[in-house]
Tab-separated table of C-alpha atoms in Angstrom:
chain	number	residue	atom	x	y	z
A	29	ALA	CA	28.852	-66.007	89.957
A	30	GLN	CA	30.576	-62.984	91.417
A	31	LYS	CA	29.593	-61.593	94.785
A	32	VAL	CA	30.866	-58.947	97.180
A	33	THR	CA	29.807	-58.925	100.813
A	34	GLN	CA	30.176	-55.952	103.125
A	35	ALA	CA	28.648	-57.233	106.318
A	36	GLN	CA	29.047	-53.976	108.233
A	37	THR	CA	26.091	-51.774	107.365
A	38	GLU	CA	27.112	-48.847	109.545
A	39	ILE	CA	30.069	-48.031	111.761
A	40	SER	CA	30.357	-45.119	114.169
A	41	VAL	CA	33.667	-44.020	115.669
A	42	VAL	CA	35.076	-41.017	117.440
A	43	GLU	CA	37.728	-38.974	115.728
A	44	LYS	CA	41.272	-40.383	115.936
A	45	GLU	CA	40.054	-43.948	116.335
A	46	ASP	CA	41.243	-46.552	113.831
A	47	VAL	CA	38.515	-48.318	111.871
A	48	THR	CA	38.525	-51.330	109.555
A	49	LEU	CA	35.936	-51.894	106.861
A	50	ASP	CA	35.518	-55.511	105.845
A	51	CYS	CA	35.060	-56.847	102.316
A	52	VAL	CA	34.669	-60.493	101.362
A	53	TYR	CA	34.398	-61.514	97.734
A	54	GLU	CA	33.465	-64.590	95.734
A	55	THR	CA	34.672	-65.396	92.246
A	56	ARG	CA	35.796	-68.433	90.278
A	57	ASP	CA	37.948	-66.329	87.974
A	58	THR	CA	41.690	-66.572	88.410
A	59	THR	CA	42.214	-63.029	87.194
A	60	TYR	CA	40.175	-60.336	88.867
A	61	TYR	CA	40.353	-56.811	90.231
A	62	LEU	CA	39.169	-55.442	93.549
A	63	PHE	CA	38.258	-51.833	94.209
A	64	TRP	CA	37.316	-49.495	97.001
A	65	TYR	CA	35.243	-46.379	96.376
A	66	LYS	CA	34.223	-43.593	98.728
A	67	GLN	CA	30.885	-41.829	98.411
A	68	PRO	CA	30.821	-38.637	100.492
A	69	PRO	CA	27.547	-36.876	101.346
A	70	SER	CA	27.823	-34.922	98.090
A	71	GLY	CA	27.076	-38.170	96.262
A	72	GLU	CA	29.876	-38.669	93.773
A	73	LEU	CA	31.917	-41.860	93.691
A	74	VAL	CA	35.574	-41.356	94.536
A	75	PHE	CA	38.036	-44.042	93.474
A	76	LEU	CA	40.401	-45.080	96.276
A	77	ILE	CA	42.280	-48.172	95.137
A	78	ARG	CA	42.441	-50.937	92.550
A	79	ARG	CA	44.228	-54.214	93.220
A	80	ASN	CA	44.599	-57.163	90.844
A	81	SER	CA	44.478	-60.770	91.914
A	82	PHE	CA	48.179	-61.350	91.332
A	83	ASP	CA	49.322	-58.663	93.705
A	84	GLU	CA	48.740	-59.545	97.355
A	85	GLN	CA	51.005	-56.885	98.724
A	86	ASN	CA	49.352	-54.649	101.255
A	87	GLU	CA	49.035	-51.010	100.299
A	88	ILE	CA	49.369	-47.912	102.412
A	89	SER	CA	48.432	-44.429	101.319
A	90	GLY	CA	48.637	-41.878	104.076
A	91	ARG	CA	46.073	-42.826	106.715
A	92	TYR	CA	44.555	-45.482	104.441
A	93	SER	CA	45.737	-49.055	104.181
A	94	TRP	CA	44.428	-52.153	102.470
A	95	ASN	CA	44.921	-55.808	103.390
A	96	PHE	CA	44.344	-58.237	100.505
A	97	GLN	CA	44.242	-61.922	101.473
A	98	LYS	CA	43.365	-64.422	98.758
A	99	SER	CA	43.319	-67.265	101.304
A	100	THR	CA	40.279	-65.732	102.983
A	101	SER	CA	38.927	-63.902	99.901
A	102	SER	CA	39.075	-60.623	101.754
A	103	PHE	CA	40.131	-57.104	100.868
A	104	ASN	CA	39.812	-55.050	104.032
A	105	PHE	CA	40.277	-51.304	104.331
A	106	THR	CA	41.661	-49.589	107.414
A	107	ILE	CA	41.559	-45.891	108.204
A	108	THR	CA	44.067	-44.875	110.850
A	109	ALA	CA	43.349	-41.907	113.093
A	110	SER	CA	39.953	-41.282	111.514
A	111	GLN	CA	38.761	-37.758	110.832
A	112	VAL	CA	35.316	-36.239	110.418
A	113	VAL	CA	36.021	-35.827	106.702
A	114	ASP	CA	36.220	-39.620	106.424
A	115	SER	CA	32.476	-39.822	107.059
A	116	ALA	CA	31.032	-41.394	103.928
A	117	VAL	CA	29.687	-44.596	102.448
A	118	TYR	CA	32.453	-46.930	101.327
A	119	PHE	CA	31.956	-49.527	98.616
A	120	CYS	CA	34.027	-52.559	97.800
A	121	ALA	CA	33.698	-53.849	94.231
A	122	LEU	CA	34.907	-56.750	92.061
A	123	LYS	CA	35.644	-57.156	88.366
A	124	GLY	CA	36.262	-60.681	87.086
A	125	ASN	CA	36.989	-61.915	83.579
A	126	THR	CA	34.155	-59.889	82.114
A	127	ASP	CA	33.979	-56.100	82.083
A	128	LYS	CA	31.173	-55.954	84.651
A	129	LEU	CA	31.877	-54.341	88.012
A	130	ILE	CA	29.930	-55.812	90.924
A	131	PHE	CA	29.475	-53.779	94.104
A	132	GLY	CA	28.911	-54.678	97.697
A	133	THR	CA	26.070	-53.028	99.570
A	134	GLY	CA	28.379	-50.492	101.201
A	135	THR	CA	29.377	-49.510	104.726
A	136	ARG	CA	28.341	-46.149	106.109
A	137	LEU	CA	31.092	-44.699	108.290
A	138	GLN	CA	30.268	-41.905	110.696
A	139	VAL	CA	33.154	-40.191	112.438
A	140	PHE	CA	32.132	-37.993	115.339
A	141	PRO	CA	34.278	-35.146	116.655
B	8	ASN	CA	38.713	-33.760	78.931
B	9	ALA	CA	35.179	-34.121	80.274
B	10	GLY	CA	35.255	-37.812	81.286
B	11	VAL	CA	31.737	-39.213	81.751
B	12	THR	CA	28.909	-36.715	81.525
B	13	GLN	CA	25.427	-37.506	82.782
B	14	THR	CA	22.393	-35.363	82.145
B	15	PRO	CA	20.180	-34.304	83.736
B	16	LYS	CA	21.455	-34.161	87.325
B	17	PHE	CA	17.961	-34.096	88.791
B	18	GLN	CA	14.575	-35.106	87.377
B	19	VAL	CA	11.061	-35.502	88.698
B	20	LEU	CA	8.668	-37.616	86.652
B	21	LYS	CA	5.052	-38.561	87.014
B	22	THR	CA	4.123	-42.220	87.005
B	23	GLY	CA	3.747	-43.422	83.438
B	24	GLN	CA	5.898	-40.745	81.842
B	25	SER	CA	8.874	-41.663	79.734
B	26	MET	CA	12.310	-40.161	79.706
B	27	THR	CA	15.897	-40.777	78.679
B	28	LEU	CA	18.911	-40.412	80.925
B	29	GLN	CA	21.929	-39.395	78.913
B	30	CYS	CA	25.468	-40.652	79.344
B	31	ALA	CA	28.369	-39.547	77.181
B	32	GLN	CA	32.108	-40.166	77.414
B	33	ASP	CA	34.978	-38.737	75.412
B	34	MET	CA	37.675	-41.262	76.306
B	35	ASN	CA	36.959	-43.786	73.530
B	36	HIS	CA	35.967	-46.369	76.120
B	37	GLU	CA	34.450	-49.543	74.706
B	38	TYR	CA	32.630	-50.530	77.879
B	39	MET	CA	29.754	-48.491	79.273
B	40	SER	CA	27.240	-49.370	81.947
B	41	TRP	CA	24.320	-48.092	83.997
B	42	TYR	CA	23.782	-48.619	87.715
B	43	ARG	CA	21.063	-47.669	90.099
B	44	GLN	CA	21.770	-46.938	93.745
B	45	ASP	CA	19.165	-47.490	96.413
B	46	PRO	CA	19.617	-47.228	100.196
B	47	GLY	CA	21.100	-50.408	101.630
B	48	MET	CA	21.383	-52.033	98.198
B	49	GLY	CA	24.645	-50.657	96.920
B	50	LEU	CA	24.982	-50.077	93.193
B	51	ARG	CA	23.204	-52.609	91.024
B	52	LEU	CA	23.962	-53.090	87.351
B	53	ILE	CA	21.037	-52.353	85.019
B	54	HIS	CA	22.491	-52.707	81.504
B	55	TYR	CA	25.920	-52.647	79.959
B	56	SER	CA	27.583	-52.469	76.563
B	57	VAL	CA	30.971	-53.645	75.327
B	58	GLY	CA	30.859	-51.614	72.153
B	59	ALA	CA	28.646	-49.905	69.600
B	60	GLY	CA	25.715	-52.103	68.658
B	61	ILE	CA	26.217	-54.492	71.576
B	62	THR	CA	24.199	-54.343	74.795
B	63	ASP	CA	23.327	-56.809	77.500
B	64	GLN	CA	21.307	-57.021	80.684
B	65	GLY	CA	22.666	-56.668	84.185
B	66	GLU	CA	21.083	-57.602	87.510
B	67	VAL	CA	18.014	-55.328	87.373
B	68	PRO	CA	17.084	-54.643	83.716
B	69	ASN	CA	13.284	-54.655	83.960
B	70	GLY	CA	11.667	-51.354	83.072
B	71	TYR	CA	14.748	-49.997	81.284
B	72	ASN	CA	15.911	-50.002	77.671
B	73	VAL	CA	19.306	-49.122	76.237
B	74	SER	CA	20.964	-48.823	72.875
B	75	ARG	CA	24.516	-48.057	71.791
B	76	SER	CA	24.663	-46.508	68.358
B	77	THR	CA	28.006	-44.754	68.943
B	78	THR	CA	31.040	-45.413	71.118
B	79	GLU	CA	30.479	-42.137	72.963
B	80	ASP	CA	26.834	-42.382	74.031
B	81	PHE	CA	24.853	-44.876	76.076
B	82	PRO	CA	21.359	-43.556	76.881
B	83	LEU	CA	19.056	-45.235	79.391
B	84	ARG	CA	15.340	-45.120	78.593
B	85	LEU	CA	12.448	-45.444	80.991
B	86	LEU	CA	9.401	-46.145	78.836
B	87	SER	CA	6.780	-45.886	81.586
B	88	ALA	CA	8.210	-44.627	84.853
B	89	ALA	CA	7.140	-46.227	88.128
B	90	PRO	CA	7.731	-45.060	91.726
B	91	SER	CA	9.993	-48.113	92.182
B	92	GLN	CA	12.390	-46.496	89.717
B	93	THR	CA	13.039	-43.598	92.095
B	94	SER	CA	16.772	-43.878	92.575
B	95	VAL	CA	20.159	-42.376	91.852
B	96	TYR	CA	21.552	-43.520	88.519
B	97	PHE	CA	25.234	-43.735	87.685
B	98	CYS	CA	26.892	-44.288	84.346
B	99	ALA	CA	30.382	-45.790	84.177
B	100	SER	CA	32.827	-46.515	81.379
B	101	SER	CA	36.158	-48.238	80.898
B	102	LEU	CA	38.586	-49.557	78.357
B	103	THR	CA	38.415	-53.310	77.902
B	104	GLY	CA	40.874	-56.163	77.658
B	105	THR	CA	44.536	-55.355	78.066
B	106	GLY	CA	43.705	-51.661	78.084
B	107	PHE	CA	41.780	-51.897	81.345
B	108	TYR	CA	42.892	-49.435	83.982
B	109	GLY	CA	39.703	-48.896	85.914
B	110	TYR	CA	36.316	-47.268	85.612
B	111	THR	CA	35.263	-43.675	85.203
B	112	PHE	CA	31.944	-42.742	86.779
B	113	GLY	CA	29.584	-39.916	85.999
B	114	SER	CA	28.317	-37.657	88.771
B	115	GLY	CA	24.899	-39.295	88.860
B	116	THR	CA	21.273	-38.495	88.070
B	117	ARG	CA	18.785	-38.293	90.912
B	118	LEU	CA	15.384	-39.417	89.628
B	119	THR	CA	12.146	-39.147	91.557
B	120	VAL	CA	8.955	-40.721	90.229
B	121	VAL	CA	5.774	-39.473	91.880
């Protein structure tokens, strides 16, 4: 069975703080993909990153970075110098050998000015 | 290049009414799926399809029917709406197999059942 756990329900920070969103996954598949999506207050799902199971290199994109560790089955997401516009719900998701995409329950991030 | 189109964007139903949520994609994606999003629950898979004529159940299929007569369309039917089906519904599609590059999501349908 596939499972994604986002233990942090809600995080509040003040602007310019760094924040890390945790994601732990479970799968028995050797080939899988991990995703992060952002859902701003407007409601649409915004794709942030896709990482396959064979690529453990960390990724940095501007203020965003991702730490993929197969040893701990984690795919954590860090926002550096957070901004009010980062306020959103963030979802981690997993695709295994099938085409189904399984989501975590999400983390609501509130960034206060 | 429309991507995934969901209609309607908003809908209010009375308990017991039926309706169909539409999902269409123009990317020739084999895989299509429906999710519902409820507060604190994330997105949960209702039904999915890996091609025309093939559908299967996800995590929360009860109360919903689907069919896939064409590659482009994957409608979700509520035969007798219940207040528990008040939710935001998302449709997603993707290529399958070696053509997989990720999922495309529709903008969602907000359904309220009173």
